[in-house]
Coordinates of C-alpha atoms (C1' of nucleotides) in Angstrom, one line a residue:
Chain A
X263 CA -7.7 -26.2 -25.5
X264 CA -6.2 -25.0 -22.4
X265 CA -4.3 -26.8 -19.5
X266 CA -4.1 -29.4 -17.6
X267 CA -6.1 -29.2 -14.1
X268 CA -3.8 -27.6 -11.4
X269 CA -4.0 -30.0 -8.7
X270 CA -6.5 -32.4 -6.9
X271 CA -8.0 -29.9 -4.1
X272 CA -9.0 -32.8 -2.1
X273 CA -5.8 -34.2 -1.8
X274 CA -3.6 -31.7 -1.2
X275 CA -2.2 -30.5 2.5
X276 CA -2.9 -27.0 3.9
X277 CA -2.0 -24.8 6.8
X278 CA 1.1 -24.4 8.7
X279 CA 4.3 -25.9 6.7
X280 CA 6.2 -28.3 8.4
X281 CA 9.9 -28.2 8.9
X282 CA 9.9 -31.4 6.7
X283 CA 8.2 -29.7 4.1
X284 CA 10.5 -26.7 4.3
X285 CA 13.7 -28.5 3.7
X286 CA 12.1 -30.7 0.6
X287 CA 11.1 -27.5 -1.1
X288 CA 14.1 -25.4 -0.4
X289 CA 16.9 -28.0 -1.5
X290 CA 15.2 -28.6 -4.6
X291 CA 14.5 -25.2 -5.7
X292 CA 18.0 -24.7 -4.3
X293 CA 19.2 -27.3 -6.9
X294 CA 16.8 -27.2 -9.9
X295 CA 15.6 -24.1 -10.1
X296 CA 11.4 -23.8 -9.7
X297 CA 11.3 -24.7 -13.8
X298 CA 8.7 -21.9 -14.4
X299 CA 5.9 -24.4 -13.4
X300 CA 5.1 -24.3 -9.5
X301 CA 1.7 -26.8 -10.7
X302 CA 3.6 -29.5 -11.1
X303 CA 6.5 -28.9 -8.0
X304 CA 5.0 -30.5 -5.5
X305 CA 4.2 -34.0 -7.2
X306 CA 8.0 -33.7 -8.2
X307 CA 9.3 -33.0 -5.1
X308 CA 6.4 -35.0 -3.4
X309 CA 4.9 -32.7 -1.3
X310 CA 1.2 -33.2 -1.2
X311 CA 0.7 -29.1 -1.3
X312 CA -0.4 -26.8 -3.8
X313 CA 1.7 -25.1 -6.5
X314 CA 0.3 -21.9 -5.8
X315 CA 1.0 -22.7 -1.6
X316 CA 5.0 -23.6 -2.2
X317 CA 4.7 -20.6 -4.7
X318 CA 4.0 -18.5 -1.8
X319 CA 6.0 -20.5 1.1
X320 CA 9.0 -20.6 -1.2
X321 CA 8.6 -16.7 -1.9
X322 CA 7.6 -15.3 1.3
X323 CA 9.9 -17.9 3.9
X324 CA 12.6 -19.9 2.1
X325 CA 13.9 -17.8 -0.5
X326 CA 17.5 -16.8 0.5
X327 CA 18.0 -13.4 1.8
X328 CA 14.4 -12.5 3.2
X329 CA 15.0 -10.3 6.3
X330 CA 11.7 -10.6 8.5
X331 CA 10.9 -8.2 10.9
X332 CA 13.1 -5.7 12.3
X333 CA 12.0 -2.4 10.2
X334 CA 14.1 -0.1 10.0
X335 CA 13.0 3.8 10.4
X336 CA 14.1 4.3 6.8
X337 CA 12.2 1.3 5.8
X338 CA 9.1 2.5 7.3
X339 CA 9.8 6.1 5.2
X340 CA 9.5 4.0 2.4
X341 CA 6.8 2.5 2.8
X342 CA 5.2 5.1 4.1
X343 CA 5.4 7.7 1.2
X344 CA 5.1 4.9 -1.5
X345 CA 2.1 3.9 0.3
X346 CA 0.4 7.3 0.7
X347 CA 1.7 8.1 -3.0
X348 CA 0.6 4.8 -4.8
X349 CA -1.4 2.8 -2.4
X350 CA -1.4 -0.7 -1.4
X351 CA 0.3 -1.8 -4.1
X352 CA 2.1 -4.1 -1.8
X353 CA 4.2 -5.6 -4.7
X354 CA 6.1 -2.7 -6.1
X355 CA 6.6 -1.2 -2.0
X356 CA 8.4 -4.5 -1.9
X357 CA 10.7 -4.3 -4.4
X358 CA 11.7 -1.3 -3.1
X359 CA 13.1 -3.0 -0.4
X360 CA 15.3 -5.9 -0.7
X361 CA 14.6 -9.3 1.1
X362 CA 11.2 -7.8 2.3
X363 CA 8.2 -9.8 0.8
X364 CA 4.9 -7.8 -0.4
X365 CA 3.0 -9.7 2.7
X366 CA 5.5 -8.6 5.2
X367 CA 4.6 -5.3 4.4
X368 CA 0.9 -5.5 4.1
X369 CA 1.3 -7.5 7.8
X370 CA 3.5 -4.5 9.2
X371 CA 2.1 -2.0 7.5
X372 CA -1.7 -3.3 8.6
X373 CA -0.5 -3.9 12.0
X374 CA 1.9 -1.7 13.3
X375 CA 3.0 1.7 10.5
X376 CA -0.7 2.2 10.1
X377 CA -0.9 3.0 14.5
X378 CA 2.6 4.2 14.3
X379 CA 1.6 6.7 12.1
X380 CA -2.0 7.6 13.2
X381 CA -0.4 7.9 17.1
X382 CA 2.1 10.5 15.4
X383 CA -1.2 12.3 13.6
X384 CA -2.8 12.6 16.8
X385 CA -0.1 14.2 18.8
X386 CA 0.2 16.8 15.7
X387 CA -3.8 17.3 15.8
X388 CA -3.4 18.0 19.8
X389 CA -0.2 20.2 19.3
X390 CA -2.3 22.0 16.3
X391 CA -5.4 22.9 18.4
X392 CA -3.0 23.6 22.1
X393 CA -1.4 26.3 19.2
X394 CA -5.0 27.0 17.8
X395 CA -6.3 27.1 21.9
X396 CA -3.2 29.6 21.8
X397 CA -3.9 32.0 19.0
X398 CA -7.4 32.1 19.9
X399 CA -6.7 33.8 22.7
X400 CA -4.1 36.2 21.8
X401 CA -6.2 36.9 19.1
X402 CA -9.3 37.4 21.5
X403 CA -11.2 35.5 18.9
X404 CA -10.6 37.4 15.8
X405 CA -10.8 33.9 14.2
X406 CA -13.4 31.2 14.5
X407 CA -11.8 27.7 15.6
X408 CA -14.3 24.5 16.5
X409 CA -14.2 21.1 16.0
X410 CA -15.6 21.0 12.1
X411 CA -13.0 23.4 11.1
X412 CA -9.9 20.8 12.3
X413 CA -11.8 18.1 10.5
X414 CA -11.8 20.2 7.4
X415 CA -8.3 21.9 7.8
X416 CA -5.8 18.6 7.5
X417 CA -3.4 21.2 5.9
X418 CA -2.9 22.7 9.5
X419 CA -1.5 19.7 10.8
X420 CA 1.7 20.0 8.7
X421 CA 4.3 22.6 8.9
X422 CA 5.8 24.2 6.5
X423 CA 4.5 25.1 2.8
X424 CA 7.2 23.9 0.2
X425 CA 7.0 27.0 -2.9
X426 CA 5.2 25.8 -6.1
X427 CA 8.9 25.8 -7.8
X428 CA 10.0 23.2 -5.4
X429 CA 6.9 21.1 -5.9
X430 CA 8.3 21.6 -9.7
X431 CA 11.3 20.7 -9.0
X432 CA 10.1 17.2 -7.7
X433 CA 7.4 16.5 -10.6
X434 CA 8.4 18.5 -13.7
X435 CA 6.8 15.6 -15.7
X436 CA 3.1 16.4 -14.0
X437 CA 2.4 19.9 -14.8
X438 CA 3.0 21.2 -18.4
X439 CA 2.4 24.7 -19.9
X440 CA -0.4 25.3 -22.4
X441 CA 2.4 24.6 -25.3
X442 CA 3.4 21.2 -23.7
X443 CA 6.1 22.5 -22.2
X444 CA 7.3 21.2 -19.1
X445 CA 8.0 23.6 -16.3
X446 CA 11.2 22.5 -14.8
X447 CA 14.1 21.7 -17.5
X448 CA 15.0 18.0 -15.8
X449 CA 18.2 17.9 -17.0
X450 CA 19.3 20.9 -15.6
X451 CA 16.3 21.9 -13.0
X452 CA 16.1 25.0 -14.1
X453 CA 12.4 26.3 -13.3
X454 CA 10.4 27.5 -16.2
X455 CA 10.9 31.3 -17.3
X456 CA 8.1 33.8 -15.8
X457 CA 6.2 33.4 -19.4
X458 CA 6.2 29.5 -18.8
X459 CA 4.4 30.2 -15.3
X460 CA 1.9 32.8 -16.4
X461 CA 0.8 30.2 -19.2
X462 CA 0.8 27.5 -16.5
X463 CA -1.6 29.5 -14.6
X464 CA -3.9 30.2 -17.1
X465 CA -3.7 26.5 -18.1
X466 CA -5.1 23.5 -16.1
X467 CA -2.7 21.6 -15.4
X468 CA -2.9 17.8 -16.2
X469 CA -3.1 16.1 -12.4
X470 CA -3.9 12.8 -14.2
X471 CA -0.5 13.2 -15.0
X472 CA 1.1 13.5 -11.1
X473 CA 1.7 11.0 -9.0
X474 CA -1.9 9.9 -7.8
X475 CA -1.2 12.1 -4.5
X476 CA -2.7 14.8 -6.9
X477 CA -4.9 12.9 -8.0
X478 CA -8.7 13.7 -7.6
X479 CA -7.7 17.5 -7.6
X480 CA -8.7 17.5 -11.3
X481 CA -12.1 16.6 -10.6
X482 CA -12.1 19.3 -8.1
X483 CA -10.4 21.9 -10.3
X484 CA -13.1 21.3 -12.6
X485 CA -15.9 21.2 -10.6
X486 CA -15.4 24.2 -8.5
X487 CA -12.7 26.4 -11.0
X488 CA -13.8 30.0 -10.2
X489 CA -16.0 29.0 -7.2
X490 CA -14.6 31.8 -5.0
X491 CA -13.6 31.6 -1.6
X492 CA -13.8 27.8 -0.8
X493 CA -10.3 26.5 -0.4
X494 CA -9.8 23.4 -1.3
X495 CA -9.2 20.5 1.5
X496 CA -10.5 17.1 1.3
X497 CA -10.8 15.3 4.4
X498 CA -10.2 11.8 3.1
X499 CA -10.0 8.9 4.4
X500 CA -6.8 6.1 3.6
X501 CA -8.0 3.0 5.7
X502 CA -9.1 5.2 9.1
X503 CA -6.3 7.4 8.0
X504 CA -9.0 10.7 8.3
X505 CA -6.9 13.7 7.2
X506 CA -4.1 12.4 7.1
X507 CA -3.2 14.4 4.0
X508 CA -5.4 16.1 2.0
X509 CA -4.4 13.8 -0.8
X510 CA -6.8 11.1 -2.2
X511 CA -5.2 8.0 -3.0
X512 CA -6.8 6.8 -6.1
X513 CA -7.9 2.7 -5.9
X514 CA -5.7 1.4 -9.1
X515 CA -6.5 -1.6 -9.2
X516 CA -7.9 -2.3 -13.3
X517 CA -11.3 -3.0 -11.6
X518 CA -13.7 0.1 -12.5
X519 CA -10.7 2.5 -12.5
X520 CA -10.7 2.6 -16.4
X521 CA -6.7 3.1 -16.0
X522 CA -4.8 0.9 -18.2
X523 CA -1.4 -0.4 -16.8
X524 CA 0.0 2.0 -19.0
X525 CA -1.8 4.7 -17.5
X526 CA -0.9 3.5 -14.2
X527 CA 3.3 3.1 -14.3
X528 CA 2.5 6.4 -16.2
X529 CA 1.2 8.3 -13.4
X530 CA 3.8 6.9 -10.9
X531 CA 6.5 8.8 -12.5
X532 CA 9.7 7.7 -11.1
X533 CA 9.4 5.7 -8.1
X534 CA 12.8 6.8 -6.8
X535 CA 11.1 10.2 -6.5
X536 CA 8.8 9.2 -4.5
X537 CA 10.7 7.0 -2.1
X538 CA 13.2 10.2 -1.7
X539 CA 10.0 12.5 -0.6
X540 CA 10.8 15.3 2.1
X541 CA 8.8 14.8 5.4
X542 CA 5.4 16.3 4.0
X543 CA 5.0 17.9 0.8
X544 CA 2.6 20.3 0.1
X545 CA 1.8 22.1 -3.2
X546 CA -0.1 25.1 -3.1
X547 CA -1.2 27.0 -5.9
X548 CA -4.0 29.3 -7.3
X549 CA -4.9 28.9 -10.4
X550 CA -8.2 31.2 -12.0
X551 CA -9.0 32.5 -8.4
X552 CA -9.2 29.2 -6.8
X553 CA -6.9 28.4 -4.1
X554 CA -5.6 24.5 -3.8
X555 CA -4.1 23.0 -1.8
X556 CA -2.4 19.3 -1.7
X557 CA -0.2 17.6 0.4
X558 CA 1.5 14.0 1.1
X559 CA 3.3 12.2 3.4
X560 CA 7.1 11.2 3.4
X561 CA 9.2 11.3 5.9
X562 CA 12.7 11.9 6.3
Chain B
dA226 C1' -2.5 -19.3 37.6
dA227 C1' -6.4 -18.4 34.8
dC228 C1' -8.7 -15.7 31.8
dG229 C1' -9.9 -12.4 28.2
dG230 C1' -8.4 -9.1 25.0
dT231 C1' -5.1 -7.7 21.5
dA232 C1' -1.2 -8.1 18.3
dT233 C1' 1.2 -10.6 15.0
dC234 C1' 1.9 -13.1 10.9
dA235 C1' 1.7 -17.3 7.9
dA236 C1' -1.4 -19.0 4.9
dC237 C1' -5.6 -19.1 2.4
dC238 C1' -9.1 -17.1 -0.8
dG239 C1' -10.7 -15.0 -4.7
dC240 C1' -10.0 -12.0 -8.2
dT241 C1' -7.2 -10.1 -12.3
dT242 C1' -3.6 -10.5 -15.5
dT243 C1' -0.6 -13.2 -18.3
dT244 C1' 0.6 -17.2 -20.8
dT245 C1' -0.2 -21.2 -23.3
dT246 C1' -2.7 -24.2 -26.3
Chain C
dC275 C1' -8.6 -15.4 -31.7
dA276 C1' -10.8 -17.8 -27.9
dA277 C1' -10.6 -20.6 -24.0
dA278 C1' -8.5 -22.3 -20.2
dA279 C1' -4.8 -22.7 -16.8
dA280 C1' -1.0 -20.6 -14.4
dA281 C1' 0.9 -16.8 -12.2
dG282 C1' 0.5 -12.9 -9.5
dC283 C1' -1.6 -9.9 -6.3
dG284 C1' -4.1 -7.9 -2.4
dG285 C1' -7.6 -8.7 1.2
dT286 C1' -8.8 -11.6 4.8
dT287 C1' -8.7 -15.2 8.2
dG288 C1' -7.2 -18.1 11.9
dA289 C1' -3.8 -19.9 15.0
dT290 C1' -1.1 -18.5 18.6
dA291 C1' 1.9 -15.5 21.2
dC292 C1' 1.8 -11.8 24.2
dC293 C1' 0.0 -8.8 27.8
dG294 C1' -2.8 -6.9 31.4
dT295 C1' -6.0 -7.8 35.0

DNA sequence: AACGGTATCAACCGCTTTTTT
DNA sequence: CAAAAAAGCGGTTGATACCGT
């Protein structure tokens, strides 16, 4: 047999706490503690709520220390490159950063970092085509530039291609040599010998391994290994986020995904890692003749 | 001042995972 | 081990504050 019911739907309150209702719930957490059952908190306390709705008013509003608004530009980083790198996995973002709740985040990030960051995508996309407009001419057309070509090319609105070493230097753990090895000695980030890089290149690396910013690249290595000329770039799209990296962020949630949780803390690697991303990363390699390309956002 | 549109955020809903019986 | 409830999580909604006309 299983539990008791949780509470009488009916009869309980819902909507907007009252002050009342705040200072009942707080001074007796405050004194005993939740007691690892939040079912049976309000009938103690007398609140005619639901354990799951002082659950989440005690968590998200009363708990000492929660900051609410007021982002900081470092906070935002964070959240920004965990969010490109692992999604909206609003829970971990959160405890990244103390005294913010997961739904203060989803709330800032659904209605504020999300424009912030598409405002400072489009003012890249027009400097990128003003310097395409440019190039054009000097070049008196030696190169075709139209519309299709900046909705394929999210790699151009990025500066700066970080080496393959360097991209190394940040994941060791993702990319290993045909004999398991990994490239980049973590202890003492020495890149892998020349021998360790030729075996890596005529090796497919593991992407399933990465952090799921590289994620979907295996599919693609696979697919089109050997395909020639066709670079790789994957307009994709993070909640209206078109191009904003040519990463795919993979849905982890256990529904469909087949990843275990397992898999998933796996593939995170180490959060820190993440948080401490340089403004854009990109990883470029070749690998059988087939150029790829991947990129994700941090900022700095 | 009145109105309509937009932004914000607390709270709810429904689903998955974990725990308990 | 199975069943059921609790806990946890992310998506969505609704109230209301704010802003421009």
């Amino acid at each position: 047999m299983g539990r008791a019911p949780c509470c009488d739907k009916a009869n309980v309150k819902r909507g907007p706490w009252s002050p009342d209702e705040d200072s009942k719930l707080k001074s007796y957490i405050e004194e005993h503690g939740t007691g690892g059952n939040w079912i049976a908190l309000p009938q103690k306390i007398g609140l005619k709520r639901c354990g799951k709705s002082c659950r989440l008013r005690w968590l998200n509003y009363l708990r000492p220390n929660i900051k609410h608004g007021g982002f900081s530009e470092e906070e935002d980083n964070i959240i920004c490159s965990l969010y490109l790198n692992i999604g909206s996995r609003w829970s971990i973002i959160a405890a990244q950063l103390p005294g913010r709740t997961d739904n203060d985040i989803k709330n800032y990030w659904n209605t504020r970092l999300k424009k912030k960051l598409m405002g400072k995508q489009r003012k890249e996309q027009q400097r990128s085509s003003t310097v395409k407009h440019e190039m054009k001419r000097e070049s008196h057309d030696s190169f075709m530039v139209n519309s299709h070509d900046q909705a394929m090319d999210p790699i151009l609105y990025w500066p700066e291609l970080p080496t393959l070493h360097e991209a190394y230097l940040q994941y060791p753990f993702a990319v290993s040599t045909a004999q398991d090895q990994p490239l980049c000695d973590n202890s003492t980030n020495n890149f892998a010998s020349s021998t360790s890089m030729n075996s890596m290149k005529s090796s497919s690396p593991d992407f399933s391994q990465m952090p799921n910013m590289f994620q979907g690249f295996n599919n693609y290595y696979q697919s089109e290994l050997g395909g020639g000329e066709m670079a790789y770039s994957t307009p994709q799209q993070v909640d209206g986020l078109e191009s904003f990296s040519g990463v795919e962020i993979v849905n982890l949630s256990s529904t469909g995904s087949g990843i275990s949780s397992v898999d998933q803390s796996a593939s995170w690697g180490d959060i820190n890692s993440l948080v401490n991303s340089p403004m854009v990363y990109q990883y470029e390699g070749t690998m059988q003749g087939c150029t790829f390309e991947a990129s994700y956002f941090g900022l700095q």
